[in-house]
CSV table of C-alpha atoms and ligand atoms in Angstrom, one decimal:
chain,number,residue,atom,x,y,z
A,1,MET,CA,-55.5,-69.6,-49.3
A,2,THR,CA,-55.2,-69.0,-45.6
A,3,ALA,CA,-57.9,-67.1,-43.7
A,4,PRO,CA,-56.8,-63.8,-42.2
A,5,THR,CA,-56.0,-63.9,-38.5
A,6,GLU,CA,-58.7,-62.5,-36.3
A,7,HIS,CA,-58.6,-61.7,-32.6
A,8,LEU,CA,-61.6,-61.7,-30.3
A,9,VAL,CA,-62.3,-58.5,-28.4
A,10,SER,CA,-64.6,-58.7,-25.3
A,11,VAL,CA,-66.1,-55.5,-23.8
A,12,ASP,CA,-65.9,-55.9,-20.0
A,13,GLY,CA,-69.2,-56.0,-18.1
A,14,THR,CA,-71.4,-56.0,-21.2
A,15,GLY,CA,-71.3,-59.5,-22.8
A,16,VAL,CA,-70.4,-57.8,-26.1
A,17,ARG,CA,-67.7,-59.5,-28.2
A,18,PHE,CA,-66.5,-58.9,-31.7
A,19,ALA,CA,-63.8,-60.1,-34.0
A,20,CYS,CA,-61.0,-57.9,-35.1
A,21,ALA,CA,-59.0,-58.8,-38.3
A,22,GLU,CA,-55.2,-58.5,-38.0
A,23,GLY,CA,-54.2,-55.0,-39.0
A,24,ASP,CA,-57.6,-53.4,-38.2
A,25,THR,CA,-58.1,-51.1,-35.3
A,26,LEU,CA,-60.2,-51.9,-32.3
A,27,LEU,CA,-62.6,-49.0,-33.1
A,28,ARG,CA,-63.1,-49.9,-36.7
A,29,ALA,CA,-63.6,-53.6,-36.0
A,30,ALA,CA,-66.2,-52.7,-33.4
A,31,LEU,CA,-68.1,-50.4,-35.9
A,32,ARG,CA,-67.8,-53.0,-38.6
A,33,ALA,CA,-69.5,-55.5,-36.2
A,34,GLY,CA,-72.2,-52.9,-35.4
A,35,VAL,CA,-70.9,-52.3,-31.9
A,36,GLY,CA,-71.1,-48.6,-31.1
A,37,LEU,CA,-67.9,-47.4,-29.4
A,38,GLY,CA,-67.6,-43.7,-28.7
A,39,TYR,CA,-65.4,-41.7,-31.1
A,40,GLU,CA,-65.1,-38.6,-33.2
A,41,CYS,CA,-61.9,-38.0,-35.3
A,42,ASN,CA,-60.6,-41.6,-35.9
A,43,SER,CA,-57.2,-39.9,-36.1
A,44,GLY,CA,-55.8,-39.9,-32.6
A,45,GLY,CA,-56.5,-36.3,-31.9
A,46,CYS,CA,-59.7,-35.9,-29.9
A,47,GLY,CA,-59.4,-38.6,-27.2
A,48,SER,CA,-63.1,-39.5,-27.3
A,49,CYS,CA,-62.2,-43.2,-28.0
A,50,ARG,CA,-60.1,-43.7,-24.8
A,51,TYR,CA,-60.3,-47.1,-23.2
A,52,ASP,CA,-58.6,-49.4,-20.7
A,53,LEU,CA,-56.9,-52.6,-21.8
A,54,LEU,CA,-57.6,-55.2,-19.1
A,55,GLU,CA,-56.2,-58.3,-20.9
A,56,GLY,CA,-54.3,-58.9,-24.1
A,57,GLU,CA,-51.8,-57.1,-26.3
A,58,VAL,CA,-52.2,-54.3,-28.8
A,59,HIS,CA,-49.9,-52.4,-31.3
A,60,ASP,CA,-50.2,-48.6,-31.0
A,61,ARG,CA,-50.3,-47.0,-34.5
A,62,ARG,CA,-49.5,-43.6,-33.2
A,63,PRO,CA,-47.8,-43.7,-29.8
A,64,ASP,CA,-47.5,-39.9,-29.6
A,65,ALA,CA,-51.2,-39.2,-30.4
A,66,PRO,CA,-52.3,-35.9,-28.9
A,67,GLY,CA,-55.7,-37.5,-27.9
A,68,LEU,CA,-54.0,-38.9,-24.7
A,69,SER,CA,-52.9,-36.6,-22.0
A,70,ALA,CA,-49.8,-37.3,-19.8
A,71,ARG,CA,-52.2,-38.4,-17.0
A,72,ASP,CA,-54.0,-40.8,-19.4
A,73,ARG,CA,-50.6,-42.3,-20.3
A,74,ARG,CA,-49.6,-42.7,-16.7
A,75,ARG,CA,-52.9,-44.5,-16.1
A,76,GLY,CA,-52.2,-46.8,-19.0
A,77,ARG,CA,-55.2,-45.5,-21.1
A,78,ARG,CA,-55.2,-46.1,-24.8
A,79,LEU,CA,-57.1,-45.0,-28.0
A,80,ALA,CA,-59.3,-47.4,-29.7
A,81,CYS,CA,-58.8,-45.7,-33.1
A,82,GLN,CA,-55.0,-46.3,-32.8
A,83,SER,CA,-55.0,-49.8,-31.3
A,84,GLU,CA,-54.4,-52.9,-33.4
A,85,PRO,CA,-55.1,-56.0,-31.3
A,86,LEU,CA,-52.2,-58.6,-31.5
A,87,SER,CA,-54.1,-61.2,-29.4
A,88,ASP,CA,-57.6,-61.7,-27.9
A,89,CYS,CA,-58.3,-58.8,-25.7
A,90,THR,CA,-60.6,-57.6,-22.9
A,91,VAL,CA,-61.3,-53.9,-22.8
A,92,ARG,CA,-63.2,-51.5,-20.6
A,93,VAL,CA,-64.9,-48.6,-22.3
A,94,GLY,CA,-67.4,-45.8,-21.3
A,95,ALA,CA,-71.0,-46.4,-22.3
A,96,LEU,CA,-71.6,-48.1,-25.7
A,97,THR,CA,-73.4,-45.9,-28.1
A,98,GLY,CA,-76.0,-47.0,-30.6
A,99,PRO,CA,-74.9,-49.1,-33.6
A,100,ALA,CA,-73.6,-47.4,-36.8
A,101,ARG,CA,-76.3,-47.2,-39.5
A,102,HIS,CA,-73.7,-47.7,-42.2
A,103,ARG,CA,-71.0,-50.1,-41.2
A,104,PRO,CA,-67.6,-49.0,-42.5
A,105,LEU,CA,-66.2,-50.9,-45.4
A,106,ARG,CA,-62.6,-50.9,-46.6
A,107,GLN,CA,-62.2,-50.9,-50.4
A,108,THR,CA,-60.0,-49.7,-53.2
A,109,ALA,CA,-61.0,-46.7,-55.3
A,110,VAL,CA,-59.7,-45.0,-58.4
A,111,LEU,CA,-59.2,-41.2,-58.7
A,112,ARG,CA,-61.4,-40.1,-61.6
A,113,SER,CA,-61.0,-36.3,-61.6
A,114,VAL,CA,-59.6,-33.4,-59.8
A,115,THR,CA,-61.3,-30.0,-59.9
A,116,PRO,CA,-59.7,-26.8,-58.6
A,117,LEU,CA,-62.0,-24.7,-56.4
A,118,THR,CA,-59.8,-22.0,-55.0
A,119,HIS,CA,-56.0,-21.3,-54.9
A,120,ASP,CA,-55.6,-24.0,-52.2
A,121,MET,CA,-58.8,-26.1,-52.4
A,122,ARG,CA,-59.6,-28.9,-54.8
A,123,GLU,CA,-62.4,-31.5,-55.2
A,124,PHE,CA,-61.1,-35.1,-55.7
A,125,ALA,CA,-63.6,-37.6,-57.1
A,126,PHE,CA,-63.0,-41.3,-56.6
A,127,VAL,CA,-64.9,-44.3,-57.8
A,128,ALA,CA,-65.1,-47.6,-55.9
A,129,ARG,CA,-66.7,-50.9,-57.1
A,130,THR,CA,-69.5,-51.1,-54.6
A,131,HIS,CA,-72.2,-48.5,-53.8
A,132,ALA,CA,-71.1,-45.4,-51.7
A,133,GLY,CA,-73.2,-45.8,-48.6
A,134,PHE,CA,-72.9,-42.8,-46.3
A,135,ARG,CA,-75.0,-40.0,-44.8
A,136,PRO,CA,-74.5,-36.3,-45.6
A,137,GLY,CA,-71.8,-34.9,-43.4
A,138,GLN,CA,-69.9,-38.1,-42.8
A,139,TYR,CA,-66.2,-38.8,-43.6
A,140,ALA,CA,-63.9,-41.6,-44.8
A,141,MET,CA,-60.3,-42.5,-44.1
A,142,VAL,CA,-58.2,-42.2,-47.2
A,143,THR,CA,-55.0,-44.2,-47.5
A,144,LEU,CA,-52.7,-42.9,-50.2
A,145,PRO,CA,-50.7,-45.1,-52.6
A,146,GLY,CA,-47.9,-46.9,-50.8
A,147,GLY,CA,-50.0,-47.2,-47.6
A,148,GLN,CA,-47.8,-44.7,-45.6
A,149,VAL,CA,-50.3,-41.9,-45.0
A,150,GLU,CA,-54.0,-42.2,-44.0
A,151,ARG,CA,-56.1,-39.1,-43.3
A,152,ALA,CA,-59.8,-38.3,-42.7
A,153,TYR,CA,-61.7,-36.5,-45.4
A,154,SER,CA,-65.5,-35.6,-45.4
A,155,MET,CA,-67.6,-36.5,-48.4
A,156,SER,CA,-68.8,-33.5,-50.4
A,157,ASN,CA,-71.5,-35.5,-52.4
A,158,LEU,CA,-74.4,-37.7,-51.4
A,159,GLY,CA,-74.4,-41.4,-50.9
A,160,ASN,CA,-75.0,-43.1,-54.2
A,161,CYS,CA,-75.2,-46.4,-56.0
A,162,HIS,CA,-72.4,-45.5,-58.5
A,163,GLY,CA,-69.6,-45.9,-55.9
A,164,GLU,CA,-68.7,-42.2,-56.2
A,165,TRP,CA,-66.9,-40.6,-53.2
A,166,ARG,CA,-66.0,-36.9,-53.5
A,167,PHE,CA,-63.8,-34.9,-51.1
A,168,VAL,CA,-63.0,-31.2,-50.9
A,169,VAL,CA,-59.5,-30.9,-49.7
A,170,LYS,CA,-57.6,-27.8,-48.5
A,171,ARG,CA,-53.8,-27.9,-49.0
A,172,VAL,CA,-51.8,-27.8,-45.8
A,173,PRO,CA,-48.3,-26.4,-46.7
A,174,GLY,CA,-45.8,-29.3,-46.2
A,175,GLY,CA,-48.6,-31.6,-45.2
A,176,ARG,CA,-47.9,-35.3,-45.8
A,177,SER,CA,-51.2,-36.2,-47.2
A,178,THR,CA,-52.2,-33.0,-49.0
A,179,SER,CA,-48.7,-32.8,-50.7
A,180,VAL,CA,-49.3,-36.2,-52.3
A,181,LEU,CA,-53.0,-35.4,-53.2
A,182,PHE,CA,-52.1,-32.0,-54.8
A,183,ASP,CA,-48.7,-32.7,-56.3
A,184,ALA,CA,-48.4,-36.4,-57.1
A,185,LEU,CA,-51.8,-38.1,-57.6
A,186,ALA,CA,-53.1,-38.2,-61.1
A,187,PRO,CA,-56.4,-39.6,-62.4
A,188,GLY,CA,-56.2,-43.4,-62.5
A,189,ALA,CA,-54.3,-43.6,-59.2
A,190,GLU,CA,-55.6,-46.1,-56.6
A,191,VAL,CA,-56.3,-45.3,-53.0
A,192,VAL,CA,-57.9,-47.3,-50.2
A,193,LEU,CA,-61.1,-45.8,-48.8
A,194,ASP,CA,-62.5,-46.9,-45.4
A,195,GLY,CA,-65.8,-45.5,-44.3
A,196,PRO,CA,-68.2,-44.1,-43.6
A,197,PHE,CA,-67.5,-42.7,-40.1
A,198,GLY,CA,-68.8,-39.8,-38.1
A,199,HIS,CA,-71.8,-38.6,-36.1
A,200,ALA,CA,-72.2,-35.1,-37.5
A,201,HIS,CA,-74.5,-36.2,-40.3
A,202,LEU,CA,-77.8,-34.5,-41.2
A,203,ARG,CA,-80.6,-35.6,-38.9
A,204,GLU,CA,-83.8,-36.7,-40.6
A,205,GLU,CA,-85.9,-35.9,-37.6
A,206,GLY,CA,-86.4,-32.6,-35.8
A,207,ALA,CA,-85.9,-29.0,-36.8
A,208,ARG,CA,-86.0,-28.1,-40.5
A,209,ASP,CA,-84.3,-24.8,-39.9
A,210,ILE,CA,-80.6,-25.6,-40.0
A,211,VAL,CA,-77.3,-23.7,-40.0
A,212,CYS,CA,-74.3,-25.2,-41.8
A,213,ALA,CA,-71.0,-23.6,-40.8
A,214,ALA,CA,-68.0,-24.3,-43.0
A,215,GLY,CA,-64.6,-23.1,-42.1
A,216,GLY,CA,-62.0,-23.7,-44.8
A,217,SER,CA,-61.4,-27.5,-45.0
A,218,GLY,CA,-65.0,-28.0,-43.7
A,219,LEU,CA,-66.6,-27.0,-46.9
A,220,GLY,CA,-67.1,-30.5,-48.3
A,221,ALA,CA,-69.1,-31.8,-45.3
A,222,MET,CA,-71.3,-28.7,-45.3
A,223,VAL,CA,-71.9,-29.0,-49.1
A,224,SER,CA,-73.0,-32.6,-48.6
A,225,THR,CA,-75.3,-31.5,-45.7
A,226,VAL,CA,-77.0,-28.8,-47.8
A,227,LEU,CA,-77.4,-31.3,-50.7
A,228,GLY,CA,-78.9,-33.8,-48.3
A,229,ALA,CA,-81.5,-31.3,-47.0
A,230,ALA,CA,-82.4,-30.4,-50.6
A,231,ALA,CA,-82.8,-34.1,-51.6
A,232,ARG,CA,-85.4,-34.7,-49.0
A,233,PRO,CA,-89.1,-35.1,-50.1
A,234,ASP,CA,-90.0,-32.3,-47.7
A,235,ALA,CA,-87.1,-30.0,-48.9
A,236,GLY,CA,-89.6,-27.2,-49.6
A,237,GLU,CA,-90.2,-26.9,-45.9
A,238,TRP,CA,-86.5,-26.5,-45.0
A,239,THR,CA,-84.6,-23.2,-44.4
A,240,VAL,CA,-80.9,-23.5,-44.6
A,241,HIS,CA,-78.3,-20.9,-43.6
A,242,LEU,CA,-74.9,-21.8,-45.1
A,243,PHE,CA,-71.9,-19.9,-43.6
A,244,CYS,CA,-68.6,-20.1,-45.4
A,245,GLY,CA,-65.5,-18.6,-43.7
A,246,GLY,CA,-61.9,-18.0,-44.8
A,247,ARG,CA,-59.1,-15.6,-44.2
A,248,THR,CA,-59.7,-13.6,-47.3
A,249,GLY,CA,-62.2,-13.5,-50.2
A,250,GLU,CA,-59.8,-15.7,-52.2
A,251,ASP,CA,-60.3,-18.6,-49.7
A,252,LEU,CA,-64.1,-18.6,-50.3
A,253,HIS,CA,-66.0,-20.8,-52.7
A,254,VAL,CA,-69.7,-21.5,-52.9
A,255,PRO,CA,-70.2,-24.5,-55.3
A,256,GLU,CA,-72.7,-24.2,-58.1
A,257,GLN,CA,-74.6,-27.3,-57.0
A,258,VAL,CA,-75.3,-25.6,-53.7
A,259,VAL,CA,-76.9,-22.7,-55.5
A,260,ARG,CA,-79.0,-25.2,-57.6
A,261,ALA,CA,-79.9,-27.1,-54.4
A,262,GLY,CA,-81.2,-23.9,-53.0
A,263,ARG,CA,-84.0,-23.9,-55.6
A,264,ARG,CA,-85.4,-27.1,-54.1
A,265,LEU,CA,-85.3,-25.8,-50.5
A,266,GLY,CA,-87.8,-23.5,-48.9
A,267,ALA,CA,-85.0,-21.0,-48.5
A,268,LEU,CA,-81.2,-21.0,-48.8
A,269,HIS,CA,-79.3,-18.1,-47.3
A,270,VAL,CA,-75.5,-18.0,-48.0
A,271,HIS,CA,-73.3,-15.9,-45.7
A,272,THR,CA,-69.6,-15.4,-46.2
A,273,ALA,CA,-67.1,-14.2,-43.6
A,274,VAL,CA,-63.4,-13.2,-43.9
A,275,SER,CA,-61.2,-12.9,-40.8
A,276,ASP,CA,-58.0,-11.4,-42.1
A,277,GLU,CA,-57.8,-7.8,-40.8
A,278,ASP,CA,-55.4,-6.5,-43.5
A,279,ALA,CA,-57.1,-8.1,-46.4
A,280,ALA,CA,-60.7,-7.7,-45.2
A,281,GLY,CA,-61.0,-3.8,-45.3
A,282,GLY,CA,-63.1,-2.1,-47.9
A,283,ASP,CA,-63.0,-5.0,-50.4
A,284,ALA,CA,-64.6,-7.4,-47.9
A,285,LEU,CA,-67.4,-4.9,-47.2
A,286,ARG,CA,-67.9,-4.2,-50.9
A,287,ALA,CA,-68.1,-8.0,-51.6
A,288,GLY,CA,-70.7,-8.3,-48.9
A,289,HIS,CA,-68.6,-10.6,-46.6
A,290,PHE,CA,-69.0,-10.3,-42.9
A,291,ARG,CA,-65.7,-9.1,-41.4
A,292,GLY,CA,-64.6,-11.4,-38.6
A,293,PHE,CA,-64.6,-15.0,-37.6
A,294,LEU,CA,-67.2,-17.5,-38.7
A,295,HIS,CA,-68.8,-17.8,-35.2
A,296,GLU,CA,-69.1,-14.0,-35.0
A,297,ALA,CA,-70.8,-14.0,-38.4
A,298,VAL,CA,-73.3,-16.6,-37.1
A,299,LEU,CA,-74.0,-14.6,-33.9
A,300,ASP,CA,-74.4,-11.4,-36.0
A,301,ARG,CA,-76.5,-12.6,-38.8
A,302,LEU,CA,-78.9,-14.8,-36.7
A,303,ALA,CA,-79.1,-12.5,-33.6
A,304,GLY,CA,-82.3,-12.9,-31.6
A,305,ARG,CA,-83.1,-16.3,-33.1
A,306,LEU,CA,-80.0,-18.4,-32.4
A,307,THR,CA,-82.0,-21.0,-30.4
A,308,ASP,CA,-84.4,-21.6,-33.4
A,309,PHE,CA,-81.9,-23.7,-35.4
A,310,THR,CA,-80.1,-27.1,-35.5
A,311,TYR,CA,-76.4,-26.5,-36.2
A,312,TYR,CA,-73.9,-28.5,-38.3
A,313,ALA,CA,-70.3,-27.4,-38.4
A,314,ALA,CA,-67.0,-28.6,-40.0
A,315,GLY,CA,-63.6,-27.1,-40.2
A,316,PRO,CA,-60.5,-26.4,-38.1
A,317,PRO,CA,-60.9,-27.3,-34.4
A,318,ALA,CA,-60.3,-23.6,-33.4
A,319,MET,CA,-63.4,-22.7,-35.5
A,320,THR,CA,-65.7,-25.4,-34.3
A,321,ASP,CA,-64.7,-24.9,-30.7
A,322,ALA,CA,-65.3,-21.2,-30.9
A,323,LEU,CA,-68.7,-21.8,-32.5
A,324,ALA,CA,-69.7,-24.4,-29.8
A,325,ARG,CA,-68.7,-22.0,-27.0
A,326,ALA,CA,-70.5,-19.1,-28.5
A,327,LEU,CA,-73.7,-21.1,-29.1
A,328,VAL,CA,-73.9,-23.4,-26.1
A,329,ILE,CA,-72.3,-21.3,-23.4
A,330,GLY,CA,-73.0,-17.8,-24.8
A,331,ALA,CA,-76.4,-18.2,-26.4
A,332,GLY,CA,-78.0,-21.1,-24.6
A,333,VAL,CA,-78.4,-23.4,-27.6
A,334,ASP,CA,-79.0,-27.0,-26.5
A,335,ALA,CA,-75.7,-28.9,-27.0
A,336,ASP,CA,-77.7,-31.7,-28.6
A,337,ARG,CA,-78.6,-29.3,-31.5
A,338,LEU,CA,-75.0,-28.8,-32.5
A,339,HIS,CA,-73.3,-31.5,-34.6
A,340,TYR,CA,-69.6,-31.6,-35.5
A,341,ASP,CA,-66.7,-34.2,-35.6
A,342,ARG,CA,-63.4,-32.6,-34.6
A,343,PHE,CA,-61.0,-32.2,-37.5
A,344,CYS,CA,-57.9,-33.0,-35.3
B,456,LIG,C1,-63.1,-36.1,-39.1
B,456,LIG,C2,-62.2,-35.3,-40.0
B,456,LIG,C3,-62.7,-34.9,-41.2
B,456,LIG,C4,-61.8,-34.1,-42.0
B,456,LIG,N1,-62.3,-33.7,-43.2
B,456,LIG,C5,-61.5,-32.9,-44.0
B,456,LIG,C6,-62.0,-32.4,-45.3
B,456,LIG,O1,-63.1,-32.7,-45.7
B,456,LIG,N2,-61.1,-31.7,-46.0
B,456,LIG,C7,-59.8,-31.4,-45.6
B,456,LIG,O2,-59.1,-30.7,-46.3
B,456,LIG,N3,-59.4,-31.8,-44.4
B,456,LIG,C8,-60.2,-32.6,-43.6
B,456,LIG,N4,-59.7,-33.1,-42.5
B,456,LIG,C9,-58.2,-32.9,-42.1
B,456,LIG,C10,-57.4,-33.9,-42.8
B,456,LIG,O3,-57.6,-35.2,-42.2
B,456,LIG,C11,-55.9,-33.7,-42.7
B,456,LIG,O4,-55.5,-33.5,-41.3
B,456,LIG,C12,-55.4,-32.5,-43.5
B,456,LIG,O5,-55.7,-32.8,-44.9
B,456,LIG,C13,-53.9,-32.3,-43.4
B,456,LIG,O6,-53.2,-33.5,-43.6
B,456,LIG,P1,-51.7,-33.5,-44.1
B,456,LIG,O7,-51.2,-34.9,-43.9
B,456,LIG,O8,-51.5,-32.9,-45.4
B,456,LIG,O9,-51.0,-32.6,-43.0
B,456,LIG,P2,-50.0,-33.0,-41.8
B,456,LIG,O10,-49.7,-31.7,-41.2
B,456,LIG,O11,-48.9,-33.8,-42.3
B,456,LIG,O12,-50.9,-33.8,-40.9
B,456,LIG,C14,-52.1,-33.3,-40.5
B,456,LIG,C15,-52.7,-33.9,-39.2
B,456,LIG,O13,-52.6,-35.3,-39.3
B,456,LIG,C16,-52.4,-35.7,-38.0
B,456,LIG,N5,-51.6,-36.9,-38.0
B,456,LIG,C17,-50.2,-37.0,-37.9
B,456,LIG,N6,-49.9,-38.3,-37.9
B,456,LIG,C18,-51.0,-39.0,-38.0
B,456,LIG,C19,-51.3,-40.4,-38.1
B,456,LIG,N7,-50.4,-41.3,-38.0
B,456,LIG,N8,-52.6,-40.8,-38.2
B,456,LIG,C20,-53.6,-39.9,-38.3
B,456,LIG,N9,-53.4,-38.6,-38.2
B,456,LIG,C21,-52.1,-38.1,-38.1
B,456,LIG,C22,-51.7,-34.6,-37.2
B,456,LIG,O14,-52.3,-34.5,-36.0
B,456,LIG,C23,-51.9,-33.4,-38.0
B,456,LIG,O15,-52.7,-32.4,-37.4
B,456,LIG,C24,-60.5,-33.8,-41.6
B,456,LIG,C25,-60.0,-34.3,-40.4
B,456,LIG,C26,-60.9,-35.1,-39.6
B,456,LIG,C27,-60.3,-35.6,-38.3
B,457,LIG,S1,-58.7,-39.9,-30.7
B,457,LIG,FE1,-59.8,-41.7,-31.3
B,457,LIG,S2,-61.6,-40.9,-32.2
B,457,LIG,FE2,-60.4,-39.1,-31.8
C-alpha cells in the first residue's frame, strides 16, 4: 500500500511547519497538527481565514467563495478553508491563535435516527466508531454520500464516548445539503464527519450567568451549550437564559432535554420570540412569545442588566450580526463576552 502524499506547509516568519495530506485543506491540516490558524465558518463565507500564498501551488475548492472581496482577489489573497495544497507551500497569515483543544478528525459515521422537531427542523443522530470529542457549541463538517456536498452543522448533544454526533438541521428550500438530508437519507446511510471545529463553545471559566440565543438553525448549538452548563459539577450556581426565535410559533421548539437540564441548573429561563408581523398578532401574545426579532427580545427581557452576562449565539448571520451590534455597540457589552461562529 502506498502512503498518502503529503505537502509541507511553512508559516512565514514563525518557524511553524505542518504536513497537509493531499485533498485536505490548509486550515484543517493546520488544526489537525495543533497549529491555530484564525477561522470561523470553515465554509468560505466569513473571510476570517484569509492568507497570502508566498510559494507553492494550491487548488481552490470554491473559487467564487463570498469570503473574499474583489480587492482581496486583486491582491491575490486566498482562503485557508478552501485551499488544498498541491505542492510544498509557504504562507503568510495574521497572528496564530492558540492550538485547538480537540484536533479535528475525519471519520465515517452511520445515520442511526431522524427525529422531526418542527415542520422544517429535524434532529439527525449519527454514530461513528471512535469517541465523539467536542465541546458544547462546536460544529462538524458533514459530507453526504457521493462526496459532492459538504456543509457545517453544530452538534446538539454533548461530547461522549459512544461516538454519537447529533445535529438539528433546518430545511433550506432547494438547498443542496438539506434536500438530501431530508428527502434521501435513511437510517443506515454513511456520511463523513470531520470535526470538531469552532470557537463559540461554552467557556469553563468566568461568568456563570449566560445567555444562549438561538435563531432557527442555531437551535442545536444552543441546546448543546445549555446541556454543557447543566453537566458541570457547579451547575447549581449557573443561571441560563435561553432565547429561541423564529418567524412564527410553528418555527419554535424547546427540546424536552433542555427542560430536564433546567432542573440541574440554578435557574433556566426560556424566552421565545416571533418576528412575523402577520402571524405574530394576538396568538403570539397569548402564547407568551415576544413579538419582534431575537436581539430585540434579549434587549427587552434583560433590560438594565445586559452587561451582567456572557453570551452565546447561533443562527443566520443577520440574526447574530444584529445581536452583536445591539450588545457591543448599543449596550456596551465587552466583545470578548459574546461568542458565535458565523453560519455563512
Ligand atoms: C459554523 C456553521 C454551523 C452551522 N450549523 C448549522 C446547524 O446546526 N443547523 C443548520 O440547519 N444549519 C447550520 N449551518 C448552515 C449549514 O451549513 C447550511 O448552510 C444549510 O444547511 C443550508 O445548506 P444547503 O446546502 O441545504 O443549502 P444551499 O443553499 O445549497 O447552500 C447553503 C450555503 O452553503 C454555501 N455553499 C455553497 N457552496 C459551498 C461549498 N462548496 N462549500 C461550502 N459551502 C458552500 C452557500 O454559501 C450557501 O449559503 C451552519 C453553518 C455554519 C457555517
Ligand atoms: S471563509 Fe474560511 S473560515 Fe470562514
